[in-house]
Coordinates of C-alpha atoms in Angstrom, one line a residue:
X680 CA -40.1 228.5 -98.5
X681 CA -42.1 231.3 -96.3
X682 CA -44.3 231.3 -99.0
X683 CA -45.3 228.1 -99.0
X684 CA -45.4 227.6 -95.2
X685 CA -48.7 230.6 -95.7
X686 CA -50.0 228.5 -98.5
X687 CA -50.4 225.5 -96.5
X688 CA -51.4 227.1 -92.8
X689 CA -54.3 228.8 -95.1
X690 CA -55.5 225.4 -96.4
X691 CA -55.0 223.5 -93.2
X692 CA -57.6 226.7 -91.9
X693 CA -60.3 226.3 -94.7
X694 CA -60.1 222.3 -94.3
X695 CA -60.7 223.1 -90.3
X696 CA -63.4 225.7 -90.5
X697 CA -65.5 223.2 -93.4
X698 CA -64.9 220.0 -90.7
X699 CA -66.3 222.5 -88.2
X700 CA -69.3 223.5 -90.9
X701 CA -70.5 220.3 -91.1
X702 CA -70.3 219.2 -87.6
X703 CA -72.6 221.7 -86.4
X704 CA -74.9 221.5 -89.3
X705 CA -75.3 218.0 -88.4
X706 CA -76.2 218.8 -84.5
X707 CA -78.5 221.4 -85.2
X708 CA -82.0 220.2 -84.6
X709 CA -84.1 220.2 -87.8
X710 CA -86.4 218.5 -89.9
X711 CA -83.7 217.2 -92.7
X712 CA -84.5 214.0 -92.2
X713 CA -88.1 213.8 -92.8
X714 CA -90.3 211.4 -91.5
X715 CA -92.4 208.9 -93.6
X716 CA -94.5 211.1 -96.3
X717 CA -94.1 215.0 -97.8
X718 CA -94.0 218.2 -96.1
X719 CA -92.5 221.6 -95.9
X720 CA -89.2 221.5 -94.8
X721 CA -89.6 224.3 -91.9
X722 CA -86.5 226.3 -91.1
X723 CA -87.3 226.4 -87.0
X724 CA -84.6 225.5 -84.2
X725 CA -85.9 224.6 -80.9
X726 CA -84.6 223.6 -77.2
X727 CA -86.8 220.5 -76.7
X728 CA -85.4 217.3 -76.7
X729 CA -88.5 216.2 -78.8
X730 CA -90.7 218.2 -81.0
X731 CA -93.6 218.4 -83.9
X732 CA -95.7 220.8 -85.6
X733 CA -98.7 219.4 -87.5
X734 CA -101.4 220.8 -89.3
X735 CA -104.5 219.4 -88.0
X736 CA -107.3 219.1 -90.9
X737 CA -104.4 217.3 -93.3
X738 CA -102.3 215.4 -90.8
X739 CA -99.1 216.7 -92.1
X740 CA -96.3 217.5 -90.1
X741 CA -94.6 220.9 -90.8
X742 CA -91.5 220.5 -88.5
X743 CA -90.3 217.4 -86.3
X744 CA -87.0 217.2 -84.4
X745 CA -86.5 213.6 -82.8
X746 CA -90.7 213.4 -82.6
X747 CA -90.9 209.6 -82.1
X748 CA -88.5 209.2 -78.6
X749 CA -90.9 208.0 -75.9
X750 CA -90.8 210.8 -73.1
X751 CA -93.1 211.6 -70.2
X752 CA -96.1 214.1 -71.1
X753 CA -96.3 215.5 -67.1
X754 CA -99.5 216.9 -67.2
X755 CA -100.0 217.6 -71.0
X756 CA -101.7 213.5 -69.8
X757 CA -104.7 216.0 -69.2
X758 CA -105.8 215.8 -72.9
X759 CA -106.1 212.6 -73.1
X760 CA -108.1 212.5 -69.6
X761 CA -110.8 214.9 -70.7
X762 CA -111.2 213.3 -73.9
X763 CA -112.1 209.8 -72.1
X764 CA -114.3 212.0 -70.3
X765 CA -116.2 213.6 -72.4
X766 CA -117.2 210.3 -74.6
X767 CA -118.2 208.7 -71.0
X768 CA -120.1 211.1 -69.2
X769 CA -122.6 213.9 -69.5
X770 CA -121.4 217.3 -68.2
X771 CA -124.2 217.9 -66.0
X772 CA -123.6 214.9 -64.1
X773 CA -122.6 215.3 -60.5
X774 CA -120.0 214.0 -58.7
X775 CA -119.4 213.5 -55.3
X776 CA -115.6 213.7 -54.1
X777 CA -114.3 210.7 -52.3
X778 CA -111.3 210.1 -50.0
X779 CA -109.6 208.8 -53.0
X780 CA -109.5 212.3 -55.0
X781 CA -108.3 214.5 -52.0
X782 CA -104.9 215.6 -51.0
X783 CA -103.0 214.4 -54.4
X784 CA -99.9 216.6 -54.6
X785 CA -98.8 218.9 -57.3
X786 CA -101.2 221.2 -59.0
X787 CA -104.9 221.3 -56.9
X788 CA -108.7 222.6 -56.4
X789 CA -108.8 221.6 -52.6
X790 CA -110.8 219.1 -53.2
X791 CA -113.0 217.9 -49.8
X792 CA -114.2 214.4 -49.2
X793 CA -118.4 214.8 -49.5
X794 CA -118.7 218.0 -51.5
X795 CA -120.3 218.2 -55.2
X796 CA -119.3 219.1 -58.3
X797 CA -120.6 218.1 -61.8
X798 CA -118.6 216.7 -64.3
X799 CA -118.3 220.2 -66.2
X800 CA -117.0 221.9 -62.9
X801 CA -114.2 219.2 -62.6
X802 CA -113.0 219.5 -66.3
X803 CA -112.9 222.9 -66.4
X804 CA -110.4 222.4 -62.7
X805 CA -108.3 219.6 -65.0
X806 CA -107.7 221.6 -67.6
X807 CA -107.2 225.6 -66.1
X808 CA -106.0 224.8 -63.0
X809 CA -104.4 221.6 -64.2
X810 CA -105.9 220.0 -60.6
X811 CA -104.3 216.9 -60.3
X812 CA -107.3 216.1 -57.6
X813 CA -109.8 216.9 -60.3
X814 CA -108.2 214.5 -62.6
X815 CA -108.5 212.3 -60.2
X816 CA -111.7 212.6 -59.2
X817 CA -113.1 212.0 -62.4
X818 CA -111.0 208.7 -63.0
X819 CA -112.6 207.3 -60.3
X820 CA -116.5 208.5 -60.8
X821 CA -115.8 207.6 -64.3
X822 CA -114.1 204.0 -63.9
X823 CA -113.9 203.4 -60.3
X824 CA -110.5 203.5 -59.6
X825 CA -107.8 205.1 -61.6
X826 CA -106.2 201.7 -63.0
X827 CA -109.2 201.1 -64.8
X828 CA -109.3 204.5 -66.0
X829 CA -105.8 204.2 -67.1
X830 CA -106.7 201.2 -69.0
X831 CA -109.6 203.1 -70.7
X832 CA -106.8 206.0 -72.0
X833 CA -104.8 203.4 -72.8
X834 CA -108.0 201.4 -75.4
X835 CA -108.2 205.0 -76.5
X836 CA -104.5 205.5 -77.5
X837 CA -104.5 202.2 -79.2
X838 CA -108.5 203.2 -81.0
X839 CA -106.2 206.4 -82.7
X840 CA -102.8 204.3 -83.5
X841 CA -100.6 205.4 -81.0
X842 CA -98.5 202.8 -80.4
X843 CA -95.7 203.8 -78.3
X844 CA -98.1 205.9 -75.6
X845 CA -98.8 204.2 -72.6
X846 CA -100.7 205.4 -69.5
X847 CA -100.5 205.2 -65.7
X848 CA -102.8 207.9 -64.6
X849 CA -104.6 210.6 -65.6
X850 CA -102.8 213.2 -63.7
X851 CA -99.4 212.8 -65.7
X852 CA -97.4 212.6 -62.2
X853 CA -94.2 210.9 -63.3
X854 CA -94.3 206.8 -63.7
X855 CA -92.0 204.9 -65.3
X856 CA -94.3 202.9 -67.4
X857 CA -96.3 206.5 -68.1
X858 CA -95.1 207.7 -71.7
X859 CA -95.9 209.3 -75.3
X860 CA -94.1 210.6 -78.1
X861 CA -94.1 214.3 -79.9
X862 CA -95.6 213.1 -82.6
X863 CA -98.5 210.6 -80.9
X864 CA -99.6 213.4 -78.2
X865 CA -100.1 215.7 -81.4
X866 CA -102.1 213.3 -83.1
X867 CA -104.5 212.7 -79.5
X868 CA -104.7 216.3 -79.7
X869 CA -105.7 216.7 -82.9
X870 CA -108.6 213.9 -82.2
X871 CA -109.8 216.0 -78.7
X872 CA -110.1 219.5 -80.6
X873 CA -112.7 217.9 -82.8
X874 CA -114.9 218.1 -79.6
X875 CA -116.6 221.3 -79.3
X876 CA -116.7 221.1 -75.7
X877 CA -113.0 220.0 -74.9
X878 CA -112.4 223.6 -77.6
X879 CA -114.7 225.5 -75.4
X880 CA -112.9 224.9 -72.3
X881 CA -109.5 225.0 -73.4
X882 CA -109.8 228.3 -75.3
X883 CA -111.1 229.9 -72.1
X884 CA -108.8 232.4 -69.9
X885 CA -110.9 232.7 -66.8
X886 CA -114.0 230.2 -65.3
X887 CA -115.8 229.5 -61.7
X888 CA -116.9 226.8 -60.2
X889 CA -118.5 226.1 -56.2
X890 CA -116.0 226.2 -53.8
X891 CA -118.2 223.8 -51.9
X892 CA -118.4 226.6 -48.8
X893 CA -121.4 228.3 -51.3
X894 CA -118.5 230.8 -52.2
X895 CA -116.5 230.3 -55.5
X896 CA -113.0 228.9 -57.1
X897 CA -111.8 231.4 -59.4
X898 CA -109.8 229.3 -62.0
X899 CA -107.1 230.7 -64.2
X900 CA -105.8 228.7 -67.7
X901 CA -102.5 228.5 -67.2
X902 CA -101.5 228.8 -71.0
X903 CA -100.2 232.5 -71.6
X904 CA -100.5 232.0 -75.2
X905 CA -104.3 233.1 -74.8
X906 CA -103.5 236.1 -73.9
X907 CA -100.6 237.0 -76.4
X908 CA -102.3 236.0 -79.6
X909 CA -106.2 235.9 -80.7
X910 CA -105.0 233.0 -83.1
X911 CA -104.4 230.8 -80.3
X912 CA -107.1 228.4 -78.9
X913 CA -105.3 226.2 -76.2
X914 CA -104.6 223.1 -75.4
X915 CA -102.1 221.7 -72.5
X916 CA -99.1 223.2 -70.2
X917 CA -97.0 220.4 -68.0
X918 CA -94.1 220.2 -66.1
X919 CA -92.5 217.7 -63.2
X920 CA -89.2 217.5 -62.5
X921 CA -88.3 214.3 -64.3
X922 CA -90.0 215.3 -67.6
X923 CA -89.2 218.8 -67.9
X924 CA -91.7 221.8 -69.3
X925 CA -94.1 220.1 -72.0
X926 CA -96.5 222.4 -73.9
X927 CA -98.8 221.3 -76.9
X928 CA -100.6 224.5 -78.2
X929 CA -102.8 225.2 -81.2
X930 CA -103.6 228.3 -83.4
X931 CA -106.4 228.7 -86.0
X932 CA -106.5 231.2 -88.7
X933 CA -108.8 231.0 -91.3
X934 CA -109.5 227.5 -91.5
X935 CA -106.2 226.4 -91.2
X936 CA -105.4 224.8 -87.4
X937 CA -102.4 223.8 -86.5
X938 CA -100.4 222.6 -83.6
X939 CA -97.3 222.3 -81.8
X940 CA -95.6 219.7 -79.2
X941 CA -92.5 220.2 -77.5
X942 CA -91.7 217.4 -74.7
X943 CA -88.8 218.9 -72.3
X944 CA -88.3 222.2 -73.6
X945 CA -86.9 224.7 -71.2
X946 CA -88.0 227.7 -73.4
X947 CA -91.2 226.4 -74.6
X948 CA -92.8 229.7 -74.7
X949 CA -90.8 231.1 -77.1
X950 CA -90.5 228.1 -78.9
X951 CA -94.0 227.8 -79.2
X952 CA -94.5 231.3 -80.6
X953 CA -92.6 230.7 -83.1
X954 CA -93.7 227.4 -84.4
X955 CA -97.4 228.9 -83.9
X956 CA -96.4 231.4 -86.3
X957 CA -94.7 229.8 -89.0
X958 CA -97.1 227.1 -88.9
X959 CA -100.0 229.5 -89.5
X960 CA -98.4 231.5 -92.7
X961 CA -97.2 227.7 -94.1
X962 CA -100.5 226.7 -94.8
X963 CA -103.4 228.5 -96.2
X964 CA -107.5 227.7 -96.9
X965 CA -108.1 227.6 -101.0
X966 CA -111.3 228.0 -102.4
X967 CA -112.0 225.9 -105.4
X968 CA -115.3 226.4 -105.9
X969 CA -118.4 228.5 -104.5
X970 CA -121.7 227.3 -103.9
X971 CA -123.4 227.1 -107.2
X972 CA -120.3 228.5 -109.6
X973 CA -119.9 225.7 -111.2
X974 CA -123.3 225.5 -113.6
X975 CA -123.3 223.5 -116.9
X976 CA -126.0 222.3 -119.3
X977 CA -126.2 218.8 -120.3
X978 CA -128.0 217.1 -123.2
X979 CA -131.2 215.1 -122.2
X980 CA -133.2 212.3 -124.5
X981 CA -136.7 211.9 -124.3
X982 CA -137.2 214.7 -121.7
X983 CA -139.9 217.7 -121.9
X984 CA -136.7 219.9 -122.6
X985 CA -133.6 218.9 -124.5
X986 CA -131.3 219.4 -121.5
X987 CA -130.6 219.9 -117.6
X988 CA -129.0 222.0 -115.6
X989 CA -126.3 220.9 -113.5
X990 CA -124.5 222.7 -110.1
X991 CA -122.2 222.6 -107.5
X992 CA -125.1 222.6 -104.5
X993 CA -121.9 223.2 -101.9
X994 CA -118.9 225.3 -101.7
X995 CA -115.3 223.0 -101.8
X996 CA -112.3 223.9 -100.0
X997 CA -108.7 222.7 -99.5
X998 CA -106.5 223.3 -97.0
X999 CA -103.2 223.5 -98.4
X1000 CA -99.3 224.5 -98.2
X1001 CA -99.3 228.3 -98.9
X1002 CA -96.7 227.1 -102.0
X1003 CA -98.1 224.4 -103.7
X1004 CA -99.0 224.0 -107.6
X1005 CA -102.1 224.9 -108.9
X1006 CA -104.5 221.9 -109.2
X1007 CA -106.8 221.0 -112.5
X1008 CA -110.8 220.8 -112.5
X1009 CA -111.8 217.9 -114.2
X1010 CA -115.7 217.5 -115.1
X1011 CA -117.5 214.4 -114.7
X1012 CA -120.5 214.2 -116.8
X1013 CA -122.2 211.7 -119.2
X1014 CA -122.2 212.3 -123.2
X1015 CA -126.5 212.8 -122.4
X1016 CA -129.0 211.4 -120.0
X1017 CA -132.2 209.7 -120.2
X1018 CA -135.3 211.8 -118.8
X1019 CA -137.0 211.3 -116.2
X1020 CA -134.2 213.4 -114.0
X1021 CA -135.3 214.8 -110.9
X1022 CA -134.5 217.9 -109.4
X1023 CA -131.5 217.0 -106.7
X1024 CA -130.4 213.8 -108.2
X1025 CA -126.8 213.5 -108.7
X1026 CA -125.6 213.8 -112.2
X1027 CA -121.7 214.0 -112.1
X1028 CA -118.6 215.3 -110.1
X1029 CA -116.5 217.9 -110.2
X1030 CA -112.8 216.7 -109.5
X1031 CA -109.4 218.7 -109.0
X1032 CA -106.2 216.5 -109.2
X1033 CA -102.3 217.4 -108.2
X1034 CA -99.9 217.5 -110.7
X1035 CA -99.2 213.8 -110.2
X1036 CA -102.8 213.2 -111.1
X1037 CA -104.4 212.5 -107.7
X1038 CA -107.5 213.4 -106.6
X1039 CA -107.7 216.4 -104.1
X1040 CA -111.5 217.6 -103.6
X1041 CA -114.6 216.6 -105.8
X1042 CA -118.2 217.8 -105.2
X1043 CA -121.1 216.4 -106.7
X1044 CA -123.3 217.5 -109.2
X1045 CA -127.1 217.9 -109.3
X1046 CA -129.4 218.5 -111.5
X1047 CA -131.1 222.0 -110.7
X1048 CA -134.3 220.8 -112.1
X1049 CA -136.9 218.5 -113.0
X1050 CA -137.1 217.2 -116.5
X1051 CA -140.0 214.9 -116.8
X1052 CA -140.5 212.6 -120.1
X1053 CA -142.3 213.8 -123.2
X1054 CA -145.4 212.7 -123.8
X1055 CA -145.3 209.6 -126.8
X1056 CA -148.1 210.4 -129.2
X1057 CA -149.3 207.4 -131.1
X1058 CA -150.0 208.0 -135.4
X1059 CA -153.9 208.6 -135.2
X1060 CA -152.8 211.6 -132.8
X1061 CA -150.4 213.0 -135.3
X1062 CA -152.4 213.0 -137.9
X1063 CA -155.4 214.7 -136.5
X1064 CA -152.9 217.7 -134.9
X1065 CA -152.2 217.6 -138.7
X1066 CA -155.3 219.0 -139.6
X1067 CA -155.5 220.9 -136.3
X1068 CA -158.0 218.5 -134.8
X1069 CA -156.7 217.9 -130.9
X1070 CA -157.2 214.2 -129.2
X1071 CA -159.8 216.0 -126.5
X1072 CA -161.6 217.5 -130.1
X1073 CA -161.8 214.1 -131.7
X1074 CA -163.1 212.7 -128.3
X1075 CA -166.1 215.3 -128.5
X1076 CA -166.7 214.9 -132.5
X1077 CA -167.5 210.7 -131.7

């Protein structure tokens, strides 16, 4: 009977510690449940109540954790803000600070009413100093008042898909009606580091700009990430009470740039560091071809020479997961072609395809020289070569 009273307690134990298993596996914040499409299953935990890591050349996403819950962005709105900017206004154009721009709470420059600063001078404020008066200021030079600059961020979102973003302002001071998602403020990101200006300034630790007195503001980016890891090239810290600490951060490495959203993380640091990281080794830049290694010779009628030689003029690379299957080079060339060809004209392609048979990369190919037609000779011609006589000799002997 003792016997099996232990039997049982020991299988009422194992039944308790699976239940407890699979409860907490099913809490834990992961990627299991993958959004639309393929991607590596990444094994990251974070604190955020919303998260995404994307790799930015393919679009796919890495890791996600609840990525599509509309949140407040605080002032990770920035991005946005200079990207509107940029494609409105030239940097060197000079703006004069209204009553509107000053004395905006939260994160500031001092801005005065009357004193000058170009358009360069305030984006560099926004995004450094995160100057919630700079942001401002530019909202109205740029639009006239910051509704209609809210509804030019909000044309924007909709230009780039994102659906559930909506904005307010382009400070990122809380709102109810002021929102994005994880996965939609990666994808605006994504679209502002393809400007080489909006790089420039978010990649850099330290800038000045007029204090308006003829002295100086020193500004200071307020993403330690720069400083920690060469790989890292910006983008956007935030924080109010209401949303929380938002971060979206990028890293390049050899072609490959990823980057990472966390919406209400309260160890986004860390979290970041991590997701950086993992992001960077999961993905790698493969070289298919060189410039001119792919040379073939291909048949030519009629032509002063019997064939033409055909290269890769440009190098082809893929950005890919750092495990992935190898992909196939197919060659696409005609049987023979008909001369005239001229040097540059596009012949064929070089294709790879996936194991499923879909096309990855191609890059043309080009004939490497001319190859003009033969000259036709008519029967009176032939026959006089045949005795040696030439058409210019014939011309001479009449």
């Amino acid at each position: 009977m003792k016997r099996l009273i232990r039997l049982t307690a020991a299988a009422l134990a194992f039944i308790t510690f699976i239940s407890v298993s699979a409860l907490s596996a099913s809490a834990a914040p992961c990627c299991d449940d993958a959004h639309d499409g393929e991607y590596i299953q990444a094994s990251l935990s974070v604190s955020a109540r919303s998260a995404i890591l994307i790799e930015a050349s393919t679009g796919d996403v890495i890791y996600e954790y609840n990525a599509d819950e509309m949140l407040p962005m605080a002032s990770t709105t920035k991005i946005m803000t200079a990207l509107v900017v940029l494609e409105a206004c030239a940097l060197d154009e000079r703006v004069t600070i209204t009553e509107k721009s000053v004395g905006i709470e939260g994160s500031s420059l001092y801005l005065r009413a009357g004193e000058t600063l170009t358009v360069e001078d305030l984006l560099y404020g926004l995004l450094l100093q995160s100057a919630n008066d700079a942001a401002t200021a530019l909202a109205v030079y740029c639009a006239g008042s910051v509704e209609n600059f809210a509804a030019l961020m909000n044309e924007k979102a909709a230009s780039l898909g994102c659906e559930s973003t909506h904005f307010t302002n382009p400070h990122g001071l809380d709102d109810d009606e002021h929102r994005t998602t994880a996965r939609e403020l990666a994808n605006i990101t994504a679209h502002a580091l393809e400007n080489e200006t909006f790089r420039k300034i978010v990649s850099t630790k330290e800038h000045e700009i007029p204090d308006g007195d003829g002295g100086m503001r020193i500004l200071f980016n307020h993403n330690r990430l720069l400083r920690e890891n060469e790989d890292v090239i910006g983008v956007k810290t935030g924080y109010t009470m209401r949303s929380g600490r938002c971060l979206v951060s990028a890293a390049e490495r050899d072609g490959v740039r990823v980057i990472a959203v966390t919406l209400s993380d309260p160890d986004d640091w860390n979290d970041h560091r991590e997701m950086l990281s993992y992001g960077l080794d999961a993905y790698e830049r493969r070289v298919l071809a060189g410039e001119n290694s792919l040379v073939y010779a291909v048949p030519v009628t009629g032509g002063v020479k019997n064939f033409v030689t055909v290269k890769n003029a440009e190098a082809v690379s893929l950005i890919l997961p750092a495990v992935s299957d190898e992909l196939t080079l197919k060659i696409e060339l005609d049987a023979f072609y008909f001369a005239p060809i001229e040097k540059g004209a596009v012949l064929g392609r070089a294709v790879w395809v996936d194991g499923d048979g879909n096309e990855a990369a191609s890059v043309s190919l080009i004939a490497d020289e001319d190859n003009f037609m033969r000259e036709v000779r008519g029967l009176f011609e032939k026959i006089l070569e045949k005795f040696g006589i030439h058409r210019a000799e014939a011309r001479r002997q009449r």
